[in-house]
Amino acid sequence: MRSIASMINMDGRVAVITGGAGHLGHAMAESLAELGCSICLLDRNSIALEEVATTLRDRWNCKIETRVIDLESEQERAAISTWIDQTFGRADVLINNAGFVGDNNLTGWTVPFEEQEIGTWRRAIEVNLTAAFHLSQVMAPLLKANHKGSIINVSSIYGVVGPDMSIYAGTAMGNPAAYAASKGGLIQVTRWLSTILAPAIRVNCISPGGIARNQPDDFVQRYIDRTPMRRMGMEEDFKGAIAYFASDLSAWVTGENLMVDGGWTAW
């Protein structure tokens, strides 16, 4: 019988992480680098990508490569598998972590339902759902090659439950319908892919709750009041879930959605 240490060891494996320049992507990369993984970070922010890559290389002395990608581009997504094969020679883990959260120039996003725009809806669906499906499709041959492939999709509590809009009152924050629809779809795509790609590739999902990111004090207090663990999440709260689904610790687990939310959805 194998030891826990041998099952969680990921020496020689390669993990591909979208949204790798973000807070959550960084934490996921830290988790897998500590276990011995080489890491490929994908994001649209070249400066932030290199900052994360440098930090990981210095701390874990592992191979870290980056690639700038626009996940709204079908052509750029289609080309990624060949580049990864040429760069690493293999891929074992794909984490579809990137999320469409908008920017200062985006309209029709965190606004009342009546003002949410179809064009913005389409962009969110493209990044949060279509890109995850497409990358899983183009990466599948590489992930199958060593018969221990793992795809991890990152959904949200709002892919499972509806929003309590009262927690946003008096803030500029919101909860767009396209975010919920795309994240809910991602959970079902996880289940669908888990049966289609088995047994060579396992496909699982984690659904984070709210992570502390300097939100307005009123929002934070309302959020905490609704959370059994009485705090918001931190990036390190997700390291264990990623290590579990990426490694052989979960070798007989597929099609699951793990809520990492401090109990938010348990009420």
mmCIF file of C-alpha atoms in Angstrom:
data_model
loop_
_atom_site.group_PDB
_atom_site.id
_atom_site.type_symbol
_atom_site.label_atom_id
_atom_site.label_comp_id
_atom_site.label_asym_id
_atom_site.label_seq_id
_atom_site.Cartn_x
_atom_site.Cartn_y
_atom_site.Cartn_z
ATOM 1 C CA MET A 1 0.000 0.000 0.000
ATOM 2 C CA ARG A 2 1.371 3.412 -0.988
ATOM 3 C CA SER A 3 2.118 6.050 1.615
ATOM 4 C CA ILE A 4 0.399 9.426 1.684
ATOM 5 C CA ALA A 5 3.762 11.043 0.958
ATOM 6 C CA SER A 6 4.221 9.019 -2.233
ATOM 7 C CA MET A 7 0.651 9.636 -3.398
ATOM 8 C CA ILE A 8 0.919 13.395 -3.046
ATOM 9 C CA ASN A 9 4.408 13.625 -4.569
ATOM 10 C CA MET A 10 4.227 15.211 -8.042
ATOM 11 C CA ASP A 11 7.870 15.154 -9.074
ATOM 12 C CA GLY A 12 8.198 15.129 -12.862
ATOM 13 C CA ARG A 13 4.641 16.216 -13.569
ATOM 14 C CA VAL A 14 3.550 19.416 -15.294
ATOM 15 C CA ALA A 15 0.599 21.613 -14.322
ATOM 16 C CA VAL A 16 -0.970 24.233 -16.592
ATOM 17 C CA ILE A 17 -2.825 27.027 -14.778
ATOM 18 C CA THR A 18 -4.951 29.680 -16.472
ATOM 19 C CA GLY A 19 -5.240 32.963 -14.626
ATOM 20 C CA GLY A 20 -1.795 32.144 -13.276
ATOM 21 C CA ALA A 21 -0.905 35.785 -12.574
ATOM 22 C CA GLY A 22 -3.822 36.265 -10.190
ATOM 23 C CA HIS A 23 -3.953 35.774 -6.428
ATOM 24 C CA LEU A 24 -5.702 32.399 -6.583
ATOM 25 C CA GLY A 25 -3.630 31.156 -9.529
ATOM 26 C CA HIS A 26 -0.457 32.057 -7.634
ATOM 27 C CA ALA A 27 -1.584 30.096 -4.578
ATOM 28 C CA MET A 28 -2.437 27.073 -6.717
ATOM 29 C CA ALA A 29 0.960 27.232 -8.407
ATOM 30 C CA GLU A 30 2.679 27.497 -5.002
ATOM 31 C CA SER A 31 0.846 24.383 -3.829
ATOM 32 C CA LEU A 32 1.862 22.262 -6.814
ATOM 33 C CA ALA A 33 5.409 23.606 -7.043
ATOM 34 C CA GLU A 34 5.932 22.594 -3.413
ATOM 35 C CA LEU A 35 4.885 19.050 -4.391
ATOM 36 C CA GLY A 36 7.489 18.918 -7.164
ATOM 37 C CA CYS A 37 5.457 19.988 -10.204
ATOM 38 C CA SER A 38 6.756 22.041 -13.076
ATOM 39 C CA ILE A 39 4.326 24.870 -13.786
ATOM 40 C CA CYS A 40 3.017 26.598 -16.896
ATOM 41 C CA LEU A 41 1.301 29.882 -16.065
ATOM 42 C CA LEU A 42 -1.137 31.353 -18.581
ATOM 43 C CA ASP A 43 -2.559 34.858 -18.301
ATOM 44 C CA ARG A 44 -3.057 38.063 -20.286
ATOM 45 C CA ASN A 45 -0.931 40.178 -17.923
ATOM 46 C CA SER A 46 2.698 39.666 -18.950
ATOM 47 C CA ILE A 47 4.224 41.746 -16.147
ATOM 48 C CA ALA A 48 2.268 39.997 -13.388
ATOM 49 C CA LEU A 49 3.028 36.617 -14.966
ATOM 50 C CA GLU A 50 6.759 37.179 -14.740
ATOM 51 C CA GLU A 51 6.504 38.448 -11.178
ATOM 52 C CA VAL A 52 4.708 35.270 -10.083
ATOM 53 C CA ALA A 53 7.091 33.073 -12.082
ATOM 54 C CA THR A 54 10.153 34.710 -10.505
ATOM 55 C CA THR A 55 8.731 34.242 -7.013
ATOM 56 C CA LEU A 56 8.030 30.561 -7.654
ATOM 57 C CA ARG A 57 11.433 29.872 -9.181
ATOM 58 C CA ASP A 58 13.230 31.545 -6.291
ATOM 59 C CA ARG A 59 11.219 29.736 -3.642
ATOM 60 C CA TRP A 60 10.889 26.230 -5.086
ATOM 61 C CA ASN A 61 13.737 25.957 -7.618
ATOM 62 C CA CYS A 62 11.407 24.361 -10.162
ATOM 63 C CA LYS A 63 10.754 24.863 -13.858
ATOM 64 C CA ILE A 64 8.258 27.671 -14.407
ATOM 65 C CA GLU A 65 7.271 28.898 -17.855
ATOM 66 C CA THR A 66 4.776 31.586 -18.784
ATOM 67 C CA ARG A 67 2.720 32.430 -21.841
ATOM 68 C CA VAL A 68 0.539 35.432 -22.483
ATOM 69 C CA ILE A 69 -2.855 34.365 -23.772
ATOM 70 C CA ASP A 70 -6.192 36.007 -24.458
ATOM 71 C CA LEU A 71 -8.732 33.390 -23.442
ATOM 72 C CA GLU A 72 -11.357 35.101 -25.560
ATOM 73 C CA SER A 73 -9.350 34.093 -28.640
ATOM 74 C CA GLU A 74 -10.191 30.673 -30.063
ATOM 75 C CA GLN A 75 -6.995 30.757 -32.140
ATOM 76 C CA GLU A 76 -4.751 31.419 -29.148
ATOM 77 C CA ARG A 77 -6.440 28.670 -27.140
ATOM 78 C CA ALA A 78 -6.055 26.203 -30.006
ATOM 79 C CA ALA A 79 -2.309 26.817 -30.208
ATOM 80 C CA ILE A 80 -1.518 26.276 -26.545
ATOM 81 C CA SER A 81 -1.216 22.480 -26.523
ATOM 82 C CA THR A 82 1.505 22.420 -29.175
ATOM 83 C CA TRP A 83 3.473 25.084 -27.328
ATOM 84 C CA ILE A 84 3.212 23.194 -24.022
ATOM 85 C CA ASP A 85 4.302 19.966 -25.679
ATOM 86 C CA GLN A 86 7.309 21.709 -27.212
ATOM 87 C CA THR A 87 8.178 23.476 -23.950
ATOM 88 C CA PHE A 88 7.605 20.709 -21.391
ATOM 89 C CA GLY A 89 7.131 17.508 -23.374
ATOM 90 C CA ARG A 90 4.072 16.568 -21.344
ATOM 91 C CA ALA A 91 1.125 17.882 -19.318
ATOM 92 C CA ASP A 92 -0.508 16.184 -16.353
ATOM 93 C CA VAL A 93 -2.777 18.791 -14.792
ATOM 94 C CA LEU A 94 -4.948 21.519 -16.325
ATOM 95 C CA ILE A 95 -6.489 24.053 -13.947
ATOM 96 C CA ASN A 96 -9.152 26.194 -15.589
ATOM 97 C CA ASN A 97 -8.882 28.986 -13.044
ATOM 98 C CA ALA A 98 -9.146 32.205 -15.089
ATOM 99 C CA GLY A 99 -12.346 34.114 -14.520
ATOM 100 C CA PHE A 100 -13.989 37.006 -16.293
ATOM 101 C CA VAL A 101 -14.364 39.738 -13.699
ATOM 102 C CA GLY A 102 -14.481 42.802 -15.916
ATOM 103 C CA ASP A 103 -12.428 45.994 -15.806
ATOM 104 C CA ASN A 104 -12.906 49.728 -15.502
ATOM 105 C CA ASN A 105 -13.872 50.090 -19.173
ATOM 106 C CA LEU A 106 -16.489 47.335 -19.153
ATOM 107 C CA THR A 107 -20.167 48.287 -19.321
ATOM 108 C CA GLY A 108 -23.243 46.235 -18.521
ATOM 109 C CA TRP A 109 -21.536 44.060 -15.900
ATOM 110 C CA THR A 110 -21.985 44.945 -12.213
ATOM 111 C CA VAL A 111 -25.203 46.848 -12.858
ATOM 112 C CA PRO A 112 -28.882 46.110 -12.197
ATOM 113 C CA PHE A 113 -30.382 43.195 -14.116
ATOM 114 C CA GLU A 114 -32.197 45.482 -16.534
ATOM 115 C CA GLU A 115 -28.898 47.125 -17.555
ATOM 116 C CA GLN A 116 -26.766 43.997 -18.027
ATOM 117 C CA GLU A 117 -25.588 43.832 -21.626
ATOM 118 C CA ILE A 118 -25.697 40.863 -23.980
ATOM 119 C CA GLY A 119 -22.235 41.647 -25.350
ATOM 120 C CA THR A 120 -20.749 41.505 -21.866
ATOM 121 C CA TRP A 121 -22.724 38.315 -21.145
ATOM 122 C CA ARG A 122 -21.132 36.705 -24.231
ATOM 123 C CA ARG A 123 -17.621 37.700 -23.145
ATOM 124 C CA ALA A 124 -18.122 36.219 -19.675
ATOM 125 C CA ILE A 125 -19.464 32.954 -21.084
ATOM 126 C CA GLU A 126 -16.515 32.805 -23.512
ATOM 127 C CA VAL A 127 -13.859 33.154 -20.795
ATOM 128 C CA ASN A 128 -15.491 31.337 -17.888
ATOM 129 C CA LEU A 129 -17.106 28.431 -19.732
ATOM 130 C CA THR A 130 -16.210 28.126 -23.415
ATOM 131 C CA ALA A 131 -12.480 28.594 -22.812
ATOM 132 C CA ALA A 132 -12.474 25.908 -20.109
ATOM 133 C CA PHE A 133 -14.248 23.477 -22.440
ATOM 134 C CA HIS A 134 -11.976 24.330 -25.371
ATOM 135 C CA LEU A 135 -8.726 24.087 -23.398
ATOM 136 C CA SER A 136 -9.839 20.753 -21.967
ATOM 137 C CA GLN A 137 -10.504 19.581 -25.509
ATOM 138 C CA VAL A 138 -7.174 20.691 -26.979
ATOM 139 C CA MET A 139 -5.167 19.537 -23.952
ATOM 140 C CA ALA A 140 -6.836 16.118 -23.657
ATOM 141 C CA PRO A 141 -4.312 14.212 -25.835
ATOM 142 C CA LEU A 142 -1.392 15.419 -23.710
ATOM 143 C CA LEU A 143 -3.245 14.756 -20.462
ATOM 144 C CA LYS A 144 -4.164 11.232 -21.579
ATOM 145 C CA ALA A 145 -0.614 10.242 -22.481
ATOM 146 C CA ASN A 146 0.492 9.258 -18.960
ATOM 147 C CA HIS A 147 -2.926 7.942 -17.833
ATOM 148 C CA LYS A 148 -2.946 10.140 -14.742
ATOM 149 C CA GLY A 149 -4.338 13.351 -16.190
ATOM 150 C CA SER A 150 -6.339 15.694 -14.004
ATOM 151 C CA ILE A 151 -8.512 18.638 -15.014
ATOM 152 C CA ILE A 152 -9.599 20.977 -12.236
ATOM 153 C CA ASN A 153 -12.243 23.584 -12.988
ATOM 154 C CA VAL A 154 -12.731 26.577 -10.711
ATOM 155 C CA SER A 155 -16.372 27.509 -10.313
ATOM 156 C CA SER A 156 -17.961 29.528 -7.487
ATOM 157 C CA ILE A 157 -20.601 29.398 -4.791
ATOM 158 C CA TYR A 158 -22.665 31.393 -7.299
ATOM 159 C CA GLY A 159 -22.552 28.454 -9.676
ATOM 160 C CA VAL A 160 -24.516 26.568 -7.009
ATOM 161 C CA VAL A 161 -26.737 29.086 -5.203
ATOM 162 C CA GLY A 162 -28.325 32.421 -6.023
ATOM 163 C CA PRO A 163 -26.925 35.682 -4.652
ATOM 164 C CA ASP A 164 -28.101 37.500 -1.567
ATOM 165 C CA MET A 165 -28.071 40.985 -3.032
ATOM 166 C CA SER A 166 -28.502 42.610 0.388
ATOM 167 C CA ILE A 167 -24.824 42.050 1.164
ATOM 168 C CA TYR A 168 -23.904 44.395 -1.711
ATOM 169 C CA ALA A 169 -26.140 47.272 -0.578
ATOM 170 C CA GLY A 170 -24.388 50.631 -0.498
ATOM 171 C CA THR A 171 -21.341 49.409 -2.428
ATOM 172 C CA ALA A 172 -20.285 49.557 -6.069
ATOM 173 C CA MET A 173 -20.108 45.763 -6.108
ATOM 174 C CA GLY A 174 -22.606 43.521 -7.863
ATOM 175 C CA ASN A 175 -23.379 39.985 -8.966
ATOM 176 C CA PRO A 176 -23.900 39.657 -12.734
ATOM 177 C CA ALA A 177 -26.149 36.947 -14.150
ATOM 178 C CA ALA A 178 -23.486 35.906 -16.678
ATOM 179 C CA TYR A 179 -21.065 35.077 -13.872
ATOM 180 C CA ALA A 180 -23.570 32.762 -12.203
ATOM 181 C CA ALA A 181 -24.629 31.150 -15.481
ATOM 182 C CA SER A 182 -21.053 30.507 -16.619
ATOM 183 C CA LYS A 183 -19.951 29.123 -13.263
ATOM 184 C CA GLY A 184 -23.009 26.886 -12.985
ATOM 185 C CA GLY A 185 -22.357 25.628 -16.499
ATOM 186 C CA LEU A 186 -18.757 24.879 -15.553
ATOM 187 C CA ILE A 187 -19.906 22.508 -12.809
ATOM 188 C CA GLN A 188 -22.074 20.588 -15.271
ATOM 189 C CA VAL A 189 -19.286 20.528 -17.880
ATOM 190 C CA THR A 190 -17.116 19.024 -15.142
ATOM 191 C CA ARG A 191 -19.580 16.172 -14.676
ATOM 192 C CA TRP A 192 -19.927 15.674 -18.436
ATOM 193 C CA LEU A 193 -16.194 15.620 -19.062
ATOM 194 C CA SER A 194 -15.575 13.299 -16.116
ATOM 195 C CA THR A 195 -17.497 10.482 -17.805
ATOM 196 C CA ILE A 196 -16.288 11.203 -21.330
ATOM 197 C CA LEU A 197 -12.576 11.406 -20.475
ATOM 198 C CA ALA A 198 -12.418 8.576 -17.925
ATOM 199 C CA PRO A 199 -10.415 6.547 -17.132
ATOM 200 C CA ALA A 200 -7.319 8.341 -18.474
ATOM 201 C CA ILE A 201 -8.295 11.814 -17.195
ATOM 202 C CA ARG A 202 -10.107 12.731 -14.001
ATOM 203 C CA VAL A 203 -12.182 15.942 -14.029
ATOM 204 C CA ASN A 204 -13.186 17.700 -10.831
ATOM 205 C CA CYS A 205 -14.223 21.161 -9.699
ATOM 206 C CA ILE A 206 -13.781 23.434 -6.713
ATOM 207 C CA SER A 207 -16.272 26.178 -5.884
ATOM 208 C CA PRO A 208 -14.697 28.972 -3.840
ATOM 209 C CA GLY A 209 -16.573 31.258 -1.551
ATOM 210 C CA GLY A 210 -15.689 34.918 -1.134
ATOM 211 C CA ILE A 211 -12.009 35.734 -0.771
ATOM 212 C CA ALA A 212 -10.870 38.805 1.178
ATOM 213 C CA ARG A 213 -9.635 41.378 -1.326
ATOM 214 C CA ASN A 214 -10.013 44.738 0.439
ATOM 215 C CA GLN A 215 -13.753 44.876 -0.146
ATOM 216 C CA PRO A 216 -15.800 47.596 1.585
ATOM 217 C CA ASP A 217 -16.129 47.042 5.322
ATOM 218 C CA ASP A 218 -19.934 46.832 5.210
ATOM 219 C CA PHE A 219 -19.802 44.086 2.589
ATOM 220 C CA VAL A 220 -17.162 42.140 4.517
ATOM 221 C CA GLN A 221 -19.167 42.221 7.743
ATOM 222 C CA ARG A 222 -22.362 41.091 6.013
ATOM 223 C CA TYR A 223 -20.470 38.317 4.263
ATOM 224 C CA ILE A 224 -18.901 37.113 7.505
ATOM 225 C CA ASP A 225 -22.259 37.176 9.253
ATOM 226 C CA ARG A 226 -23.607 34.746 6.615
ATOM 227 C CA THR A 227 -20.609 32.406 6.806
ATOM 228 C CA PRO A 228 -20.495 29.638 9.449
ATOM 229 C CA MET A 229 -16.695 29.886 9.731
ATOM 230 C CA ARG A 230 -17.097 33.604 10.456
ATOM 231 C CA ARG A 231 -14.471 34.893 8.045
ATOM 232 C CA MET A 232 -13.826 35.370 4.365
ATOM 233 C CA GLY A 233 -11.471 33.083 2.497
ATOM 234 C CA MET A 234 -7.731 33.457 2.000
ATOM 235 C CA GLU A 235 -5.721 32.209 -0.960
ATOM 236 C CA GLU A 236 -4.043 29.518 1.120
ATOM 237 C CA ASP A 237 -7.441 28.005 1.918
ATOM 238 C CA PHE A 238 -7.460 26.544 -1.610
ATOM 239 C CA LYS A 239 -4.007 24.979 -1.662
ATOM 240 C CA GLY A 240 -5.143 21.729 -0.077
ATOM 241 C CA ALA A 241 -8.060 21.246 -2.460
ATOM 242 C CA ILE A 242 -5.794 21.754 -5.469
ATOM 243 C CA ALA A 243 -3.144 19.390 -4.101
ATOM 244 C CA TYR A 244 -5.831 16.763 -3.514
ATOM 245 C CA PHE A 245 -7.426 16.890 -6.962
ATOM 246 C CA ALA A 246 -4.117 17.240 -8.829
ATOM 247 C CA SER A 247 -2.301 14.374 -7.141
ATOM 248 C CA ASP A 248 -2.878 10.656 -6.701
ATOM 249 C CA LEU A 249 -4.595 11.357 -3.379
ATOM 250 C CA SER A 250 -7.778 11.616 -5.454
ATOM 251 C CA ALA A 251 -6.922 8.834 -7.926
ATOM 252 C CA TRP A 252 -10.438 7.346 -7.608
ATOM 253 C CA VAL A 253 -12.326 10.649 -7.530
ATOM 254 C CA THR A 254 -13.873 12.240 -10.604
ATOM 255 C CA GLY A 255 -16.935 14.325 -11.396
ATOM 256 C CA GLU A 256 -16.952 16.040 -7.999
ATOM 257 C CA ASN A 257 -17.520 19.649 -7.020
ATOM 258 C CA LEU A 258 -15.868 20.583 -3.734
ATOM 259 C CA MET A 259 -17.260 23.607 -1.917
ATOM 260 C CA VAL A 260 -14.409 25.607 -0.356
ATOM 261 C CA ASP A 261 -16.571 28.325 1.128
ATOM 262 C CA GLY A 262 -16.385 28.363 4.909
ATOM 263 C CA GLY A 263 -19.829 26.768 5.005
ATOM 264 C CA TRP A 264 -21.606 29.472 2.981
ATOM 265 C CA THR A 265 -23.700 26.928 1.043
ATOM 266 C CA ALA A 266 -24.386 24.722 4.093
ATOM 267 C CA TRP A 267 -27.169 26.888 5.521
#
